[in-house]
mmCIF file of C-alpha atoms in Angstrom:
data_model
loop_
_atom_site.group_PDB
_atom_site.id
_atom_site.type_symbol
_atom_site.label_atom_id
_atom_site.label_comp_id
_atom_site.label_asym_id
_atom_site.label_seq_id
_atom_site.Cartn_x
_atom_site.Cartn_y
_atom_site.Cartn_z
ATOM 1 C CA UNK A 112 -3.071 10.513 8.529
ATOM 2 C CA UNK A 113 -4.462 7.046 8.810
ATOM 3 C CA UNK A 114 -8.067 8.981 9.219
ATOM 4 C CA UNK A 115 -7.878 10.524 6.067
ATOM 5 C CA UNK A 116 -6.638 7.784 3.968
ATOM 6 C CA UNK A 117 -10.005 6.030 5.776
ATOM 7 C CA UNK A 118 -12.138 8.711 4.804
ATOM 8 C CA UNK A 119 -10.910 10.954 2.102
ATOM 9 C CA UNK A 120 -10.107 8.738 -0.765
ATOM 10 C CA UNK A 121 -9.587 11.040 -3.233
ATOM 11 C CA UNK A 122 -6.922 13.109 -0.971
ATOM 12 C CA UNK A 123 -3.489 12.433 -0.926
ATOM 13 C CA UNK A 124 -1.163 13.034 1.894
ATOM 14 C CA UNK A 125 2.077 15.147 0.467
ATOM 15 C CA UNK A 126 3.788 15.456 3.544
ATOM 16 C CA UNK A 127 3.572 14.973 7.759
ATOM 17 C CA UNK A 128 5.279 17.941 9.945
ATOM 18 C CA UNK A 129 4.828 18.516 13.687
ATOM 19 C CA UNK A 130 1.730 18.779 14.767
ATOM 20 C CA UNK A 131 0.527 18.797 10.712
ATOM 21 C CA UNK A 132 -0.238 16.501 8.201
ATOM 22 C CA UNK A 133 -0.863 18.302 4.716
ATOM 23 C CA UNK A 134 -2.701 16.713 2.039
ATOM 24 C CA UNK A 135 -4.058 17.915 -1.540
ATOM 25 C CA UNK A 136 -7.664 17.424 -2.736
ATOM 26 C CA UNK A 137 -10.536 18.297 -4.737
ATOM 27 C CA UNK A 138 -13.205 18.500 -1.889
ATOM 28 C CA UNK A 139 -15.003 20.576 -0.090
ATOM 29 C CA UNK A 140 -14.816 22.141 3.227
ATOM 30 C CA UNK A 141 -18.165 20.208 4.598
ATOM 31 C CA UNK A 142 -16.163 16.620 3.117
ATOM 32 C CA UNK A 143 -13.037 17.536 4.596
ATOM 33 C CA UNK A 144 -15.116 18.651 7.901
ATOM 34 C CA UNK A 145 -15.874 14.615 8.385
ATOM 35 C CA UNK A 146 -12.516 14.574 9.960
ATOM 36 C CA UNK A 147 -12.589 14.118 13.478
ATOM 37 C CA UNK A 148 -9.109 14.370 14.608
ATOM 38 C CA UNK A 149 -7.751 17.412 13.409
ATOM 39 C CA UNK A 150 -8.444 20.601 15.741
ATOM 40 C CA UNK A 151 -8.454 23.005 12.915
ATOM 41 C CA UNK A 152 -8.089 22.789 8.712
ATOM 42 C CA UNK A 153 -6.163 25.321 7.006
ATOM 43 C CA UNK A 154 -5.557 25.862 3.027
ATOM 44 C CA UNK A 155 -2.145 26.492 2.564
ATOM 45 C CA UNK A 156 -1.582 30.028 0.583
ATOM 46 C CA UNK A 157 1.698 30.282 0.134
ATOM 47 C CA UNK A 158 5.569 29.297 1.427
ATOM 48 C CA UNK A 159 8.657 31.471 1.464
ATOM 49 C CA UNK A 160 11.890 32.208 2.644
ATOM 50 C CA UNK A 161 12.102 34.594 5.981
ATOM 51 C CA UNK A 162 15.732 35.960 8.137
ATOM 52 C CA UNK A 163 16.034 35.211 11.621
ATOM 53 C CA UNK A 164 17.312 38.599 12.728
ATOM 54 C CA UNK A 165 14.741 42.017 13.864
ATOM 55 C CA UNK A 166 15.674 43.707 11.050
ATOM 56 C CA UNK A 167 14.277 40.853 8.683
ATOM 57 C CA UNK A 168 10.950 41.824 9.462
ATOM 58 C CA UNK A 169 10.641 44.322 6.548
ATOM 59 C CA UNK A 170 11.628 41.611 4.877
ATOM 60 C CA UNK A 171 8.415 39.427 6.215
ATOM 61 C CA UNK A 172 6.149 42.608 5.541
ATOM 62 C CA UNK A 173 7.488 42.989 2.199
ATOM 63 C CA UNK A 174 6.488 39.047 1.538
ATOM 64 C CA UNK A 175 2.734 39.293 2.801
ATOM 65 C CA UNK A 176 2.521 43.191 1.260
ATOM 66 C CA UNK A 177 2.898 41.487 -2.036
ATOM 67 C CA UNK A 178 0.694 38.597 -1.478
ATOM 68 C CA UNK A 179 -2.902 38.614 -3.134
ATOM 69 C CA UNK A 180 -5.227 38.011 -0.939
ATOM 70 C CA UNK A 181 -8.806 39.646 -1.746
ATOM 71 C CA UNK A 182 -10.569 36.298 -2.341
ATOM 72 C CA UNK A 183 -9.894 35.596 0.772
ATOM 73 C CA UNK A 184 -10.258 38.639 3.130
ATOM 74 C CA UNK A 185 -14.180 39.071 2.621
ATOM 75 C CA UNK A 186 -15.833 42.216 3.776
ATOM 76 C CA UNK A 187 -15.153 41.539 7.458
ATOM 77 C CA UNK A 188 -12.411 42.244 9.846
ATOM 78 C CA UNK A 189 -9.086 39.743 9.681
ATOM 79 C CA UNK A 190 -5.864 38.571 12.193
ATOM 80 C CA UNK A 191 -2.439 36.975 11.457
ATOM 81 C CA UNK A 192 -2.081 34.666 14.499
ATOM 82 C CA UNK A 193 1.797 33.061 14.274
ATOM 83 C CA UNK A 194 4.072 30.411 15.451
ATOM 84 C CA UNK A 195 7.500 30.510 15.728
ATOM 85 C CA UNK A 196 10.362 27.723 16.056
ATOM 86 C CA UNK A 197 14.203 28.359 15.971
ATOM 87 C CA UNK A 198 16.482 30.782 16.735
ATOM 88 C CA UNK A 199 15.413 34.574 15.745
ATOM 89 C CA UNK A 200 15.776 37.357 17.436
ATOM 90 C CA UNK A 201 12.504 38.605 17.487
ATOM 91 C CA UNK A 202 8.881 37.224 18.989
ATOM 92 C CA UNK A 203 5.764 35.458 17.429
ATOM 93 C CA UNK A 204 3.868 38.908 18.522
ATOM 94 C CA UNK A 205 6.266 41.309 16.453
ATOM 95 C CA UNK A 206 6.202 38.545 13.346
ATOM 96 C CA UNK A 207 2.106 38.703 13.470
ATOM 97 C CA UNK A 208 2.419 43.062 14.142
ATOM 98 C CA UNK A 209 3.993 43.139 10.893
ATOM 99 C CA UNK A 210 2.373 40.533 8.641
ATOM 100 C CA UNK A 211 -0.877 42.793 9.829
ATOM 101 C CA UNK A 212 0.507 45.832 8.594
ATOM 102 C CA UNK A 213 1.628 44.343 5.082
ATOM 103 C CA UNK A 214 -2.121 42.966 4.879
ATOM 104 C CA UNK A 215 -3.790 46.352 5.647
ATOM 105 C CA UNK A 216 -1.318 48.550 3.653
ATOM 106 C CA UNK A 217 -1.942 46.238 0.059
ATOM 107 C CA UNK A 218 -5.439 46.612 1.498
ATOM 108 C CA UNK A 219 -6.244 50.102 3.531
ATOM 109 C CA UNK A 220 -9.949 49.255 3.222
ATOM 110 C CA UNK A 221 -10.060 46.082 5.090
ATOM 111 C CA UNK A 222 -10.242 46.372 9.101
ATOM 112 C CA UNK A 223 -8.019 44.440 11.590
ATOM 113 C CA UNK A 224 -9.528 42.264 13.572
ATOM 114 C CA UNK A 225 -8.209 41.046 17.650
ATOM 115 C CA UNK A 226 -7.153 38.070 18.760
ATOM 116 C CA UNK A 227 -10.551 37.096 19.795
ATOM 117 C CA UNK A 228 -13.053 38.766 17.849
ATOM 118 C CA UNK A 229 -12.131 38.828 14.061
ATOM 119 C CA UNK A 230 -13.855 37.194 10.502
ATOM 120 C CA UNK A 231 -10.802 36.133 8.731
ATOM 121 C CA UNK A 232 -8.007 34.234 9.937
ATOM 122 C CA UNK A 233 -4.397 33.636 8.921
ATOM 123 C CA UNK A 234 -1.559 31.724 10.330
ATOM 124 C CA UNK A 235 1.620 32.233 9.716
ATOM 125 C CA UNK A 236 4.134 29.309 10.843
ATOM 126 C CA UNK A 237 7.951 30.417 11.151
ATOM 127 C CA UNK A 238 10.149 27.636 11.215
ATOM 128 C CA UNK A 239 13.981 28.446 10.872
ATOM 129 C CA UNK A 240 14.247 29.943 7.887
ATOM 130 C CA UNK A 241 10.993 29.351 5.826
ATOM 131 C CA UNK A 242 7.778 30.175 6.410
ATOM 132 C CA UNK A 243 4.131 29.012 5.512
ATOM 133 C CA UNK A 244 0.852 31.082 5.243
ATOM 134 C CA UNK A 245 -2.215 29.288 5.645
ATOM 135 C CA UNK A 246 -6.076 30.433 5.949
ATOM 136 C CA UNK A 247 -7.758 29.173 8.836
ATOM 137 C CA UNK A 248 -11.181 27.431 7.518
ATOM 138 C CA UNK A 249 -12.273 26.144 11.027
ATOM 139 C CA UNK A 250 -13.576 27.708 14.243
ATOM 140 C CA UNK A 251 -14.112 26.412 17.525
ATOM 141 C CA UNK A 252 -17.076 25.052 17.044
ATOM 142 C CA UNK A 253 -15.156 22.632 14.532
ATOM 143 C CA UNK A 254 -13.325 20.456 17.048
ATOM 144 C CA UNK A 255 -16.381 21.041 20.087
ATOM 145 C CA UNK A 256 -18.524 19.326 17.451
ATOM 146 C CA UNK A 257 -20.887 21.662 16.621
ATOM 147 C CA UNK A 258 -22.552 22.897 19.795
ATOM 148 C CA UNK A 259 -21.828 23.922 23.264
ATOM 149 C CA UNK A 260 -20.841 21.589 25.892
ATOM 150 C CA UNK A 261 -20.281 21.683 29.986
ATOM 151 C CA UNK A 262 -16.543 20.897 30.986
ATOM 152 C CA UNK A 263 -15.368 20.134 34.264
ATOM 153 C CA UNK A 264 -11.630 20.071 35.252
ATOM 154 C CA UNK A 265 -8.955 18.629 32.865
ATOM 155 C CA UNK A 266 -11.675 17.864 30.360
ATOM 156 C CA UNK A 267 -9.793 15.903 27.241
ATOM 157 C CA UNK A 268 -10.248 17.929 23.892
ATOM 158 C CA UNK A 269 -12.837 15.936 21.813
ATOM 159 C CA UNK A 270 -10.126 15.262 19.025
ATOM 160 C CA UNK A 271 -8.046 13.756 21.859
ATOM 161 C CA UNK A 272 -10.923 11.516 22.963
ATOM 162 C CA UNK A 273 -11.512 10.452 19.786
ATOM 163 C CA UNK A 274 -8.240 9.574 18.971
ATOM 164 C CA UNK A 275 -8.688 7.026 22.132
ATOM 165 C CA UNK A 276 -11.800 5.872 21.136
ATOM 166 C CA UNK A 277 -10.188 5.102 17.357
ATOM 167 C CA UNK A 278 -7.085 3.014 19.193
ATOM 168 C CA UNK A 279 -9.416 0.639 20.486
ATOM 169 C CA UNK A 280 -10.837 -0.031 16.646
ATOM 170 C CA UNK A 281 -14.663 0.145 17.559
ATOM 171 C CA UNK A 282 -16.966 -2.531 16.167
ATOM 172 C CA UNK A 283 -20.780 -3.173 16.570
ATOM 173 C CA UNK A 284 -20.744 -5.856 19.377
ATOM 174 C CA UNK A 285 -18.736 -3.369 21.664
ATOM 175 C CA UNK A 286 -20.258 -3.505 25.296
ATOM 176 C CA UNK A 287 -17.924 0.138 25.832
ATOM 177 C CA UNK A 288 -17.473 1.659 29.356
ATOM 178 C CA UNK A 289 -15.654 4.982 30.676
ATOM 179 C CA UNK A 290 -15.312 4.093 33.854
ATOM 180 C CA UNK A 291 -13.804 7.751 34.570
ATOM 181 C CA UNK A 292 -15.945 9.531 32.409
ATOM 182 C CA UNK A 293 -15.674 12.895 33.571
ATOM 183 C CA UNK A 294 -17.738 15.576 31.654
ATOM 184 C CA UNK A 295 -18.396 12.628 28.909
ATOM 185 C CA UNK A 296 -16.441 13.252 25.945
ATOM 186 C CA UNK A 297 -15.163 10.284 25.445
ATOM 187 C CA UNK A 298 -18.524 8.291 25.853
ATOM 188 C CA UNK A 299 -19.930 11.161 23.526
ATOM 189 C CA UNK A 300 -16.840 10.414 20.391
ATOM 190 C CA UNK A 301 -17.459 6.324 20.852
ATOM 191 C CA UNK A 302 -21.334 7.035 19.899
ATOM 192 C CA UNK A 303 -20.032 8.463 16.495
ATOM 193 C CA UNK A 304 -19.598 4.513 15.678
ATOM 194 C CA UNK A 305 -21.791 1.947 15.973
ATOM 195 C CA UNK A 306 -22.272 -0.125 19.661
ATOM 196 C CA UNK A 307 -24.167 -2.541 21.328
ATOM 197 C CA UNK A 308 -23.544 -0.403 25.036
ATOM 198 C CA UNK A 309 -21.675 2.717 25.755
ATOM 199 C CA UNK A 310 -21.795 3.769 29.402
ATOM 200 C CA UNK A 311 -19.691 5.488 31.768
ATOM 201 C CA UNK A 312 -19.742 7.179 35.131
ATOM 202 C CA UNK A 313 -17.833 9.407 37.512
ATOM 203 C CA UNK A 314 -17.297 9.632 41.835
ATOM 204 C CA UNK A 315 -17.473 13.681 41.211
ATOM 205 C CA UNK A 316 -20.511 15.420 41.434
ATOM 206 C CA UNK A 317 -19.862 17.797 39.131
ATOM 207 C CA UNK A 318 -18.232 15.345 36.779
ATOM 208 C CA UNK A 319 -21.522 13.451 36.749
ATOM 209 C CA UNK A 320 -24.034 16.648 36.439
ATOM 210 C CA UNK A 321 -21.797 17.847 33.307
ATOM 211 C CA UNK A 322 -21.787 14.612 31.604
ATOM 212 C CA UNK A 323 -25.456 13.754 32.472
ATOM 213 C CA UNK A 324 -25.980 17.031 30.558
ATOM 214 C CA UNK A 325 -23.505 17.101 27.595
ATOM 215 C CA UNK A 326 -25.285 13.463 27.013
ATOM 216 C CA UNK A 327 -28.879 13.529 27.648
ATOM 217 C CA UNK A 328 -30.303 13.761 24.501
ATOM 218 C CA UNK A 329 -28.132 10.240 23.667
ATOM 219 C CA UNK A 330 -27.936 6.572 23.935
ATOM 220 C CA UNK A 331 -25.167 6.288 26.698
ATOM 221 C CA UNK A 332 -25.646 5.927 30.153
ATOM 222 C CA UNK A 333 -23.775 7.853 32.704
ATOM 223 C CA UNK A 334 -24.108 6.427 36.350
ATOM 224 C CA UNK A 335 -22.520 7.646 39.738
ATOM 225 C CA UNK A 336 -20.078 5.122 41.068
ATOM 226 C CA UNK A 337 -15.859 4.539 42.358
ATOM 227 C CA UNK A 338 -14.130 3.073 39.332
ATOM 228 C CA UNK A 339 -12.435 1.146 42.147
ATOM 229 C CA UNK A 340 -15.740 -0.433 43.015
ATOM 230 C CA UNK A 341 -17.354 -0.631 40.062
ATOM 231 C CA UNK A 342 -21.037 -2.595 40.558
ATOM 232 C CA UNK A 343 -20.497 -5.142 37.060
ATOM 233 C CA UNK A 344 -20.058 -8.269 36.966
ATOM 234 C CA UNK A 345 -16.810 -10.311 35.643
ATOM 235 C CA UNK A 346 -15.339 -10.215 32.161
ATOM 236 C CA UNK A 347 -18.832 -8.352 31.028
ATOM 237 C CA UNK A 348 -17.020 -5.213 29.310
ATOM 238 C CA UNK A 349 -15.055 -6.052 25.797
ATOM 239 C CA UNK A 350 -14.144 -2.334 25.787
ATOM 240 C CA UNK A 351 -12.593 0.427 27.974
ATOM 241 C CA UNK A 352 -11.567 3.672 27.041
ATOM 242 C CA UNK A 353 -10.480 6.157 29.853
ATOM 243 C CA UNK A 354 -8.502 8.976 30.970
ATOM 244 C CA UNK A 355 -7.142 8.544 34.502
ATOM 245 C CA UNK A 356 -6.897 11.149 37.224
ATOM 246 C CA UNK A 357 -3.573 13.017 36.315
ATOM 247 C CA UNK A 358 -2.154 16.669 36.017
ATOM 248 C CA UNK A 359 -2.075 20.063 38.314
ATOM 249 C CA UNK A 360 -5.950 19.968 38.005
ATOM 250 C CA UNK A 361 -7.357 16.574 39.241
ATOM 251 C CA UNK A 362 -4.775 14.760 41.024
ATOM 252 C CA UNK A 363 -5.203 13.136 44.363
ATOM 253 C CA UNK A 364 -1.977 13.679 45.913
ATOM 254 C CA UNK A 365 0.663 11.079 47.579
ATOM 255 C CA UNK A 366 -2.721 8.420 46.799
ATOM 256 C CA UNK A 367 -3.415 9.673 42.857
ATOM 257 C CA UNK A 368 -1.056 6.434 42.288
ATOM 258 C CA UNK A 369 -2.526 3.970 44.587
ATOM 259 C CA UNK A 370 -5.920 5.406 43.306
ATOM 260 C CA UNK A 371 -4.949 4.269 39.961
ATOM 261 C CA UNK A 372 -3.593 1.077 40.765
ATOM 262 C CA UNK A 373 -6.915 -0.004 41.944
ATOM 263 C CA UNK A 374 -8.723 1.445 38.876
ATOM 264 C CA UNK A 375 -6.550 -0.668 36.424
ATOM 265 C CA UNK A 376 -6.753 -3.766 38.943
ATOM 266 C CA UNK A 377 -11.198 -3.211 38.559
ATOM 267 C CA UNK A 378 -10.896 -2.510 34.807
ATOM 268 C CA UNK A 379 -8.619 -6.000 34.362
ATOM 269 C CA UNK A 380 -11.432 -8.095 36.227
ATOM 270 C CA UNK A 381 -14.865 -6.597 34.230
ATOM 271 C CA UNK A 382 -12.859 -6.693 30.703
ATOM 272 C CA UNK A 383 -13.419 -10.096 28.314
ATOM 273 C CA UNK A 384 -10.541 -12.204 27.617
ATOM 274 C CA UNK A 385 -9.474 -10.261 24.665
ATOM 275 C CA UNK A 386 -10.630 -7.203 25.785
ATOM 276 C CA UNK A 387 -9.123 -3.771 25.120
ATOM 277 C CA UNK A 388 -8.109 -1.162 27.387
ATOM 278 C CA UNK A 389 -6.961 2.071 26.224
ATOM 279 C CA UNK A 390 -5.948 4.951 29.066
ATOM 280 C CA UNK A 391 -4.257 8.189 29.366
ATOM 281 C CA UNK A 392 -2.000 8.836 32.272
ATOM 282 C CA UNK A 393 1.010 10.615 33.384
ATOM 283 C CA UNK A 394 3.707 10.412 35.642
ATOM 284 C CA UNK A 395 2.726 6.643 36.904
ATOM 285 C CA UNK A 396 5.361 5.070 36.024
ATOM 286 C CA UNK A 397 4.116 1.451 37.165
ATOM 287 C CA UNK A 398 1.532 1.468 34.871
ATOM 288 C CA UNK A 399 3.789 -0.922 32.712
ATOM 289 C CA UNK A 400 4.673 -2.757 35.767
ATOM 290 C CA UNK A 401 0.847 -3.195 37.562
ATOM 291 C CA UNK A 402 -0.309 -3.969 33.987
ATOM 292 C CA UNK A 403 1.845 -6.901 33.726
ATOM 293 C CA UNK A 404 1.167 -8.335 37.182
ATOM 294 C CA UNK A 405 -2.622 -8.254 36.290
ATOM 295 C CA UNK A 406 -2.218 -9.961 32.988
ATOM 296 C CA UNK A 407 -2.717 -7.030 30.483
ATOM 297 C CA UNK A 408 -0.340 -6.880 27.408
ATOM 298 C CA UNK A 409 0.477 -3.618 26.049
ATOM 299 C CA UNK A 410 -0.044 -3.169 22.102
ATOM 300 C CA UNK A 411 0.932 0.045 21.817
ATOM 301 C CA UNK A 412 1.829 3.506 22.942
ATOM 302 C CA UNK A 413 1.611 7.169 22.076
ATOM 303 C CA UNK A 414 3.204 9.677 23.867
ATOM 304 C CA UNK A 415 1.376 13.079 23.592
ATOM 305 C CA UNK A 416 1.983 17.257 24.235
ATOM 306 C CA UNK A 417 -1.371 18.187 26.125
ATOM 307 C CA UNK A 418 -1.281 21.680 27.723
ATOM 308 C CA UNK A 419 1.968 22.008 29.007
ATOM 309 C CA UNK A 420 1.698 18.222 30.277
ATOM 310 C CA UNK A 421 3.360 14.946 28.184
ATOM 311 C CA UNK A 422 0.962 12.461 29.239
ATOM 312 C CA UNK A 423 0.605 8.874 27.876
ATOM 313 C CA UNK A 424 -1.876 6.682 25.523
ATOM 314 C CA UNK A 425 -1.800 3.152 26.523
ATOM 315 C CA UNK A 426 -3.099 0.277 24.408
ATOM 316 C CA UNK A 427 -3.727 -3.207 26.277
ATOM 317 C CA UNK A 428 -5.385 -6.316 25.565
ATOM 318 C CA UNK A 429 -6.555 -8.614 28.298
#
């Protein structure tokens, strides 16, 4: 929300929802593609009432039977993917099964698409008792930014890292590291704002080859080092954005905490006095506590829903 009261003037936000924030404008796709925190955009069709019970269904085809939707369905093949939230009786799969059908009776000419391979999208989101159907104006290559890109384990969705990035409000003078850098996303969202330095490295081979890659045609430098060594001098870095080793997919065991501990204690003795921090972890719950001891102060807080996990974003100033 605060993104597109930055960058879309002339839109105005009508309403935030889970996971949505729905605004109403006069510009185009490629304006409203400047966004770089929302994984998909959608134009909203229509809204309307839908039971909870299996029988309601025909109901639901009925709805989307009577819809018109021939501006939108092209020449090509076209899905329904859906969500569903409350208490009915039937699935997200047999919802989608018969919004399909009501699209290709009203329209027997148009073919139907899979789950992976279609040329029109719509979602359908069931909430309760109402429901809203939206057309998908985004692919994939909308939230990778555009090109392909190497990922290692628990690689942070761009939009994610850029949501990071944003927290620590970026400004010219920024000396910026990512002292866990991974594959490089977030060293690749801070260079969509102006810098003095933006660096970063990794202790995993991999890591490092897949960054080195995903940023070689850029300004940042990506280095091989132990964020619990790292080889700069004192109070040199006025900003740190990083996402510390967490989750089923890089975790280091009983020492993942310990491991951490001396991370934060190396990131508190290269930031200025003033500095910012901003990190995503889960499940160390002295964060709060080492941060304190070291001297950090803790601005703010966002807790997020990240595939299956409910890690942390945590703000500090030196």
């Amino acid at each position: 929300m605060e993104e597109i009261n930055d960058k879309l003037i002339e839109a105005q936000v009508i309403k935030i929802a889970r996971g949505k924030v729905f605004i109403k404008t006069n510009l185009n796709l490629d304006q409203l593609k400047t966004l770089k925190l929302a994984d998909n955009l959608y134009q909203v069709i229509t809204r309307f009432d839908v039971g909870i019970h299996r029988p309601d269904l025909q109901q639901l085809y009925n709805q989307i039977y009577w819809l018109n939707l021939k501006k939108f369905l092209g020449k090509g093949s076209f899905y329904v993917n859906v969500s569903r939230k409350g208490q009915h009786t039937y699935s997200r799969f047999e919802a989608a099964q018969k919004a399909i059908e009501g699209i290709k009776k009203r329209y027997p000419h148009r073919k139907i698409g899979t789950a992976n391979r279609h040329d029109v999208e719509f979602r359908l989101d069931i909430e309760g008792h109402q429901a809203l159907f939206s057309l998908r104006l985004t692919d994939a290559t909308y939230r990778f930014r555009q090109h392909q890109r190497s990922f290692t384990a628990a690689s942070l969705l761009p939009t994610v890292a850029h949501a990071m990035v944003r927290l620590s409000k970026p400004k010219e003078t920024d000396v910026f590291i990512d002292p866990c850098c991974g594959s490089g996303t977030i060293l690749s969202e801070r260079l969509s704002y102006p810098f003095t330095y933006v660096g970063g490295g990794d202790i995993d081979n991999k890591a490092l080859a897949a960054a080195q890659e995903n940023l070689k045609n850029s300004f940042a430098e990506v280095n091989q080092w132990d964020a619990r060594e790292l080889k700069i001098a004192d109070t040199s870095i006025s900003k740190i954005v990083t996402n510390l080793p967490f989750g089923r997919q890089i975790s280091f065991g009983s020492e993942t905490k310990e491991i951490n501990q001396a991370i934060l204690t190396e990131i508190y003795r290269v930031l200025t006095h003033q500095g910012t921090v901003v990190i995503l972890s889960e499940g160390w719950s002295e964060i709060l506590q080492i941060a304190e001891i070291l001297g950090f102060s803790l601005i703010d807080n966002y807790n997020l829903s990240l595939k299956g996990l409910h890690p942390t974003i945590y703000v500090f100033k030196k």
